[in-house]
Coordinates of C-alpha atoms and ligand atoms in Angstrom, one line a residue:
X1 CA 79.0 30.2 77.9
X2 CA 81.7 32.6 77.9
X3 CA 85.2 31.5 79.1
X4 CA 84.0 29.9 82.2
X5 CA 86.3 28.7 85.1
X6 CA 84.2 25.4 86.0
X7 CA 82.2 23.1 83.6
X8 CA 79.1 20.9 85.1
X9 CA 78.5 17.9 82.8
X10 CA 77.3 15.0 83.5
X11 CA 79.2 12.0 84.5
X12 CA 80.2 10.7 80.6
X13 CA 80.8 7.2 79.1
X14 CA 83.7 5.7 76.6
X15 CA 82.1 4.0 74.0
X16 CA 85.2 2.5 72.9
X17 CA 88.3 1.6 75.1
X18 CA 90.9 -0.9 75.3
X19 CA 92.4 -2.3 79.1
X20 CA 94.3 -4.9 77.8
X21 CA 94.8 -8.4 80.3
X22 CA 97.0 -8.6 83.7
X23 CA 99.3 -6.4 84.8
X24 CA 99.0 -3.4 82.6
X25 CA 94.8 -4.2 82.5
X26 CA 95.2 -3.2 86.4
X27 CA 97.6 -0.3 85.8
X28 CA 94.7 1.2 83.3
X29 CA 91.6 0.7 84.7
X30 CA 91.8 3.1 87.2
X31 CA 92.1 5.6 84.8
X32 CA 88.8 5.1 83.0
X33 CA 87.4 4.3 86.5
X34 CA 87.9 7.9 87.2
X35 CA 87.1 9.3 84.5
X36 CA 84.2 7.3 83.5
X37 CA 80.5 5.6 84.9
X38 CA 81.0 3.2 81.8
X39 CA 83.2 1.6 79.0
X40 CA 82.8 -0.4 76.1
X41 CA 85.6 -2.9 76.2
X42 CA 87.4 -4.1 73.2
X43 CA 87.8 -7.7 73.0
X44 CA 91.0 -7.8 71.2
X45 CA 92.8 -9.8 73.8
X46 CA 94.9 -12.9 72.6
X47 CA 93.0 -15.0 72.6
X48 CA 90.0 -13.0 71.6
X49 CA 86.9 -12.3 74.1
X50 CA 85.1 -14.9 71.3
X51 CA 82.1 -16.1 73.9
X52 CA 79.9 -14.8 76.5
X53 CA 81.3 -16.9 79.3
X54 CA 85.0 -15.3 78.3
X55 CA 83.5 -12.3 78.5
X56 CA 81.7 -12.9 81.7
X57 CA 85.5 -13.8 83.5
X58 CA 87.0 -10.5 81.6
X59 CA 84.7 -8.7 83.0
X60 CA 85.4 -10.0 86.7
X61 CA 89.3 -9.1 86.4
X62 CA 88.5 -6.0 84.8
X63 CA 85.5 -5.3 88.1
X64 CA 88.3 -6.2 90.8
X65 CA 91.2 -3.8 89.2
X66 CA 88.3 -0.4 89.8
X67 CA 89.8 1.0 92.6
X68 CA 87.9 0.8 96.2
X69 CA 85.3 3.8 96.2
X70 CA 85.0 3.7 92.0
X71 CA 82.0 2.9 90.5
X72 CA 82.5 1.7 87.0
X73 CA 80.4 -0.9 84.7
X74 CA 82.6 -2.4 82.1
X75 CA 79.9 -3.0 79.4
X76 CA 81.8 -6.0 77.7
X77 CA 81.9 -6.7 73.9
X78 CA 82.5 -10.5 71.9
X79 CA 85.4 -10.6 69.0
X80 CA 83.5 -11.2 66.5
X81 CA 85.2 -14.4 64.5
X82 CA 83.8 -16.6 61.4
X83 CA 83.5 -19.7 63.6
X84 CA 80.7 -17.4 65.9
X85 CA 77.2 -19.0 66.0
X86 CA 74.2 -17.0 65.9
X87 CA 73.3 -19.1 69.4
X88 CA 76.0 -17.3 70.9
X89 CA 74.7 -14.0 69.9
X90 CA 71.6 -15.1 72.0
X91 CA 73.5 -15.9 74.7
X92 CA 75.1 -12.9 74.4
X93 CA 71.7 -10.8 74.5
X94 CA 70.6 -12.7 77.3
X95 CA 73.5 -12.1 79.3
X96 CA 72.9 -9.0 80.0
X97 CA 76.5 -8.1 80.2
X98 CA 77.3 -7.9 76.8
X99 CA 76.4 -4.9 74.4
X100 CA 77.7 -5.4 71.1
X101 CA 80.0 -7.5 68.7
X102 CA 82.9 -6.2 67.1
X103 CA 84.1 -7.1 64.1
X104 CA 88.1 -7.0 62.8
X105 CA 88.8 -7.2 59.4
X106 CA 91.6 -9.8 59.5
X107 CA 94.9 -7.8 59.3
X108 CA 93.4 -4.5 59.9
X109 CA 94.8 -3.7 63.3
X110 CA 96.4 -5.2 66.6
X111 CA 95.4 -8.5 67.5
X112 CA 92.6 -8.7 64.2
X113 CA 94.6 -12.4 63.3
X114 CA 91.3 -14.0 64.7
X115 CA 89.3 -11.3 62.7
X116 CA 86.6 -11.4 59.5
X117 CA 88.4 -12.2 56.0
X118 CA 85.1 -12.8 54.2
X119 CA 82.3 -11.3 55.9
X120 CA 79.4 -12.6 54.1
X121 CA 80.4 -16.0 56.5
X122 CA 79.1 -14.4 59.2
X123 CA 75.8 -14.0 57.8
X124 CA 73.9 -16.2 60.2
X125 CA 75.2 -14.4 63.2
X126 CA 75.0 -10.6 61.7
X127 CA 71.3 -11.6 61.1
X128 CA 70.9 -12.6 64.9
X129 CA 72.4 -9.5 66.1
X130 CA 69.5 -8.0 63.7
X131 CA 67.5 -10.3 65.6
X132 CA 68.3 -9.7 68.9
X133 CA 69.6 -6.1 68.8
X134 CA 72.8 -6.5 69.8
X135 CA 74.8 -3.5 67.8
X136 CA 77.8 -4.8 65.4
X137 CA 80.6 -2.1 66.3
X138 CA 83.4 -2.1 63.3
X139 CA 86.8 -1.4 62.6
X140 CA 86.0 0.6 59.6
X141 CA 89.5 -0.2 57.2
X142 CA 90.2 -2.4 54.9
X143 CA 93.3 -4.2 55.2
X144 CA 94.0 -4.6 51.6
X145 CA 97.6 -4.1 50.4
X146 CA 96.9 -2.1 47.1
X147 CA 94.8 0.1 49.4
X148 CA 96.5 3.1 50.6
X149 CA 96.4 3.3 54.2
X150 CA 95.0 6.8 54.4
X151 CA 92.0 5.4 52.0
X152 CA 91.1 2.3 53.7
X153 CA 88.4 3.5 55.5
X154 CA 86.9 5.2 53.0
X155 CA 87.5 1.8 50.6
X156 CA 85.8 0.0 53.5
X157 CA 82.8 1.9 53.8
X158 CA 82.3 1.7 50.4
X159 CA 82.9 -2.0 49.6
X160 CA 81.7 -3.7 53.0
X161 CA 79.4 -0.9 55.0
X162 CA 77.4 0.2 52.3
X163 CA 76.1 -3.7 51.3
X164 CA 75.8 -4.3 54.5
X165 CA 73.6 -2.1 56.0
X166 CA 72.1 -2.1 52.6
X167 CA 71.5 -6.4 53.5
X168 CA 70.6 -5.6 57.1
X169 CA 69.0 -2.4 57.7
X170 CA 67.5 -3.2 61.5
X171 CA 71.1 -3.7 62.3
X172 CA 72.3 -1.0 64.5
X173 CA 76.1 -0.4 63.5
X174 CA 78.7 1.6 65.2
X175 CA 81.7 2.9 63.1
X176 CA 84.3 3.1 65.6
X177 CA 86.9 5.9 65.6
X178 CA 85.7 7.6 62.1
X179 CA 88.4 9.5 61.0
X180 CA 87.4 10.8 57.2
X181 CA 84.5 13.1 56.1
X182 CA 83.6 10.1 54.1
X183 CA 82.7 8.2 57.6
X184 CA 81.3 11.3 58.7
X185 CA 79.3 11.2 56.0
X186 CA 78.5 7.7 55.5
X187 CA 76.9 7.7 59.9
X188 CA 75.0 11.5 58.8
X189 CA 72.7 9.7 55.8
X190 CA 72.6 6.5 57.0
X191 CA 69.6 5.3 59.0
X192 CA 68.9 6.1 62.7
X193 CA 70.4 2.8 63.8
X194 CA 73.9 3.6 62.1
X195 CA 76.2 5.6 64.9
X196 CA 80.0 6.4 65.0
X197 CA 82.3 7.2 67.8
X198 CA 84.7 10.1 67.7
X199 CA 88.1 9.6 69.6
X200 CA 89.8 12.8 70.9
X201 CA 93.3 12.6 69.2
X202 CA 91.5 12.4 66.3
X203 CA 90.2 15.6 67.0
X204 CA 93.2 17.3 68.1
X205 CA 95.6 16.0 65.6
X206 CA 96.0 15.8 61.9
X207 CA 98.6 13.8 60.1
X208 CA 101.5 15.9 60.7
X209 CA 101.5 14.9 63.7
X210 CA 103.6 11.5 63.3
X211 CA 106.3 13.6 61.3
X212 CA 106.7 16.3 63.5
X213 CA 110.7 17.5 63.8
X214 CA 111.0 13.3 63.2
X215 CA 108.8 10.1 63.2
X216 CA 106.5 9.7 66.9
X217 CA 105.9 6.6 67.1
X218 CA 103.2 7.7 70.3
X219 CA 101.2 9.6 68.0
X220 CA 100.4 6.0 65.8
X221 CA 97.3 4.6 66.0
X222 CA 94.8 2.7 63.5
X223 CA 93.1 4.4 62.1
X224 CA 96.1 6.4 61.1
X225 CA 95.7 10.1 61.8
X226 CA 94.6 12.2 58.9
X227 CA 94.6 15.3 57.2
X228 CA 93.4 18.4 58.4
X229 CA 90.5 18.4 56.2
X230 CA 89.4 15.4 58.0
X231 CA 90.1 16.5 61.8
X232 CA 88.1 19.7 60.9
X233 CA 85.2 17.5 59.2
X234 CA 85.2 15.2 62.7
X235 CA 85.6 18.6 65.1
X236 CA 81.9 19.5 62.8
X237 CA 80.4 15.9 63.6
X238 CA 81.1 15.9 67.3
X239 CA 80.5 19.7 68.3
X240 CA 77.6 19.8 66.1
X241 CA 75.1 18.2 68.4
X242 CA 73.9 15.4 66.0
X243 CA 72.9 12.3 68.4
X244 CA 74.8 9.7 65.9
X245 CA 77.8 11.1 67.1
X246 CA 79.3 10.0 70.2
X247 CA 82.3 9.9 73.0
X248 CA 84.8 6.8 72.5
X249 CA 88.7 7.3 73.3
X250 CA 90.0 4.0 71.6
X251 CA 92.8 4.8 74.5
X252 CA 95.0 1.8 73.5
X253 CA 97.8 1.4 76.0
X254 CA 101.0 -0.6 74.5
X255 CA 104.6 -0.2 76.7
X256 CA 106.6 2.0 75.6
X257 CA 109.1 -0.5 74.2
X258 CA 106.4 -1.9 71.9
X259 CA 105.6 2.1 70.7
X260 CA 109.5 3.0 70.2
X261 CA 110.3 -0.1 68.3
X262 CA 111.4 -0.8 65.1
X263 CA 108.0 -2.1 64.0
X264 CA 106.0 -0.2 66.9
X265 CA 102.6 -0.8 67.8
X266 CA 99.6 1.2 67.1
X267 CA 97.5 3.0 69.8
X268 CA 97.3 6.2 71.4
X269 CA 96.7 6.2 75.4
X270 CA 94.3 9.2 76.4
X271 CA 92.2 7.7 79.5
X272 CA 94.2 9.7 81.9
X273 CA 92.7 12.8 80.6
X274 CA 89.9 11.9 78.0
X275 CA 86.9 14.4 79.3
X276 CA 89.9 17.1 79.7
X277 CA 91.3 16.8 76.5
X278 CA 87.5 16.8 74.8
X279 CA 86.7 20.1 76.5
X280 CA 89.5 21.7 75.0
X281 CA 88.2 20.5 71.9
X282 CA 84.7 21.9 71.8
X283 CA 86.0 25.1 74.2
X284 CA 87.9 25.9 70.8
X285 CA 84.8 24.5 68.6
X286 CA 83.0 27.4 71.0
X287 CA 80.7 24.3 71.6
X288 CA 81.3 23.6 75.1
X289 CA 77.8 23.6 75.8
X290 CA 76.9 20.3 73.8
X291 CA 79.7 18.1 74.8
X292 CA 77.2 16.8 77.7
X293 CA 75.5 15.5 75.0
X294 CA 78.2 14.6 73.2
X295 CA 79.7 13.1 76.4
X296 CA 76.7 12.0 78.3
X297 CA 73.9 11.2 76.4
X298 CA 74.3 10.2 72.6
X299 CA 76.2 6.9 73.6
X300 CA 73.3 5.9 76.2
X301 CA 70.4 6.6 74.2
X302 CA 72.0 4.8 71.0
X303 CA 73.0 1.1 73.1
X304 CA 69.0 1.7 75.1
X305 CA 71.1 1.9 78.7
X306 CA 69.8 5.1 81.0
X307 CA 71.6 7.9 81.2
X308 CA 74.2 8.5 83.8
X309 CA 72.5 10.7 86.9
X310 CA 76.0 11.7 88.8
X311 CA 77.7 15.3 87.5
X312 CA 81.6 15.4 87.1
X313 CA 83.0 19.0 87.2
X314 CA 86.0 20.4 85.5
X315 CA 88.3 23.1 86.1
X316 CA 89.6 25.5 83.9
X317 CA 93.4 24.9 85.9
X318 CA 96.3 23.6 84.0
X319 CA 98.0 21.0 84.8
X320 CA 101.1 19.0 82.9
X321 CA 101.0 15.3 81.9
X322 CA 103.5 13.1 83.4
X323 CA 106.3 12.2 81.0
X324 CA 105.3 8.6 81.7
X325 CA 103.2 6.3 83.5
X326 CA 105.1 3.8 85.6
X327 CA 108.9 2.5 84.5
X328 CA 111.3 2.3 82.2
X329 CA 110.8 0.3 79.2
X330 CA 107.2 -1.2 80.4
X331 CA 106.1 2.5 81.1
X332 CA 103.0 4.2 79.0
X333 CA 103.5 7.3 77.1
X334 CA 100.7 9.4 77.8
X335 CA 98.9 11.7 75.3
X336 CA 100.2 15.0 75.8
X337 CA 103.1 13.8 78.0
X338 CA 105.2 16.5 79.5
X339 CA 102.4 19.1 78.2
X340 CA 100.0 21.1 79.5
X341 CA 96.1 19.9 79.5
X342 CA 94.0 23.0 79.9
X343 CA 91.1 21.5 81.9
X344 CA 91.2 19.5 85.0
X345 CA 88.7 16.7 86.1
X346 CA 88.1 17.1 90.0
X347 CA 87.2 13.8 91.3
X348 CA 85.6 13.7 94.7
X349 CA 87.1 10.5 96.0
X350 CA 85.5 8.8 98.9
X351 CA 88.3 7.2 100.0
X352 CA 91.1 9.8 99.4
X353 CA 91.0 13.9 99.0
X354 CA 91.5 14.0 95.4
X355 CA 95.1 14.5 93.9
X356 CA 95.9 16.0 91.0
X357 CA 99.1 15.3 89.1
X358 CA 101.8 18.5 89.4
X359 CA 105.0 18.8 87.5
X360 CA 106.7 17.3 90.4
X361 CA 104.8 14.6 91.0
X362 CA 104.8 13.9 87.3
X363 CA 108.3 13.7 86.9
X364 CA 109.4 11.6 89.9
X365 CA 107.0 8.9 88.7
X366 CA 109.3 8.6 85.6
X367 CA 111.8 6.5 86.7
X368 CA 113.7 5.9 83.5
X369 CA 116.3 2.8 83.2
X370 CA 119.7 4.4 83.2
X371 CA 120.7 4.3 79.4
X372 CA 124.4 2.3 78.8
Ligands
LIG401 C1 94.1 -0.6 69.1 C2 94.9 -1.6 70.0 O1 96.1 -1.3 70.2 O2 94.3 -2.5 70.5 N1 95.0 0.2 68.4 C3 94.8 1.4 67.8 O3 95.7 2.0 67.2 N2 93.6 2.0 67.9 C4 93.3 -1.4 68.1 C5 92.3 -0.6 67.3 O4 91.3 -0.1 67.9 O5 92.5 -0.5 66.1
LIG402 ZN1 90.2 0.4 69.4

């Protein structure tokens, strides 16, 4: 597949997103609507998506925020908390609805206060989700103090993966967002029913990128960003066509007052161009031919849902990112804002001819607050 102008793939899934409640929940969704037939949706909400019927009414907000003409299935996902009971997991199950637990290390990340401090307590319920093959999806760190925060994955893996899957080895087990080789690793020799998803800053970015020319607060996320030994070990993993490998943005909108802030949040927001941004990656991988799989059919056949049967096309058009999305202080910062994206997702809306962002429409939708 040399240089070509337009990319066939079919219509992908994000194994691992974030939409947030209310108002900015119905500013994102549209997004991933577009871009994708499917999303895993974190429950890190406060309070945390903790039971099946909380899931079942997340679900419904998220459902009536897909625009008119979308079609999207949120595939919802329960926080997993020590005060769970493995009944709920069978409700879970049984639901239909709901495709996996996920578990925070207390401390680990945003909103992980309800989160695991002592996992062995959830015994019971990790041995239901054996049970009843519901995947446990993890935030792979360790929020230890004396642990430094570019080792905590690797710490975790080592202290709390490796017993566990060790313990429960019908469990299937996504590591979410690996960012190490050690991760990389850890998903390649484990079983078949171990999996990790891949986001696509981590694949574009190494470490340097929070210091460049001064601190950027838009390029924090948890997992921190690593070095380029790393990005290069992930770029392997995800072009290289293994099936454990699959498609999750962990786009995590915060407002941009949260991000520039003295103590600013983590999270890196990519849905506006996720497929875009992963087909530069494996164009410069020279890989583009397995990111359908990567895309498309690795995530599916790990959860047991079908595959997706619509195609999405890309262009090979640039087109820049809007500075921000929406105003002032409660706008997003986009990945890549005010940059170019090489690729271009052409969306055959029912509704509406489809409308690509240009410089000038990007800019006029930044209406900043006049500074004092
Ligand atoms: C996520 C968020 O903001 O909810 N942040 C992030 O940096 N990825 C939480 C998470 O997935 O760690
Ligand atoms: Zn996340």
């Amino acid at each position: 597949m040399s240089d070509p102008a337009a990319l066939f793939l079919t219509r992908p899934d994000d194994w691992h997103v974030h939409v947030r409640d209310g108002e900015m929940l119905r500013r994102v969704v549209p997004a991933t609507a577009r871009q994708f037939a499917r999303a895993i949706i974190m429950p890190n909400l406060v309070p945390p998506v903790a039971t099946t019927e909380l899931a079942r009414q997340y679900r419904e907000r998220i459902l009536a925020a897909v625009p008119s003409g979308a079609s999207f299935e949120p595939l919802m996902t329960l926080y997993l908390t020590e005060n769970m009971s493995p009944d709920e997991v069978a409700e879970a199950k049984a639901s239909g609805m709901v495709h996996g637990v996920k578990w925070y290390p207390a401390g680990a990340t945003t909103h992980s206060q309800f989160g695991v401090e002592n996992i062995s307590r959830c015994d019971a319920v990790v041995a239901a989700m054996e049970e009843h093959d519901l995947p446990l999806l993890v935030h792979a760190e360790t929020p230890e103090f004396d642990v430094d925060v570019f080792d905590r994955e690797a710490v975790f893996i080592d202290r709390h993966l490796v017993p566990l899957v060790a313990r429960f080895p019908r469990l299937r087990l996504v590591v979410e967002h690996l960012t190490t080789r050690h991760g990389v690793q850890f998903v390649r020799d484990a079983s078949a029913r171990v999996a990790g998803t891949i986001t696509v800053h981590h694949l574009l970015l190494n470490r340097n990128a929070l210091f460049a020319g001064g601190l950027r607060p838009h390029s924090f996320c948890l997992p921190v960003l690593k070095r380029e030994e790393h990005r290069l070990a992930l770029v392997e993993a995800a072009t290289g066509g293994n099936p454990r490998y699959f498609l999750g943005t962990d786009s995590a909108p915060h407002r941009r007052r949260d991000k520039e802030a003295a103590c600013g949040c983590a999270g890196v927001f990519t849905a506006h161009a996720a497929i875009e941004l992963y087909a530069e990656v494996f164009e410069s991988a020279g890989a583009l031919e397995r990111l359908d799989a990567f895309a498309s059919f690795h995530g599916p056949d790990f959860y047991g849902l079908p595959r997706n049967t619509q195609r999405i096309r890309l262009e090979k058009h640039p087109w820049r990112v809007p500075d921000c999305l929406g105003n002032g202080d409660d706008a997003i910062v986009p990945f890549r804002a005010g940059e170019l994206v090489k690729w271009r997702l052409v969306v055959e809306e029912r509704s509406a001819p489809a409308r690509v962002p240009s410089e000038s429409t990007a800019r006029f939708q930044c209406r900043q607050e006049p500074s004092s």
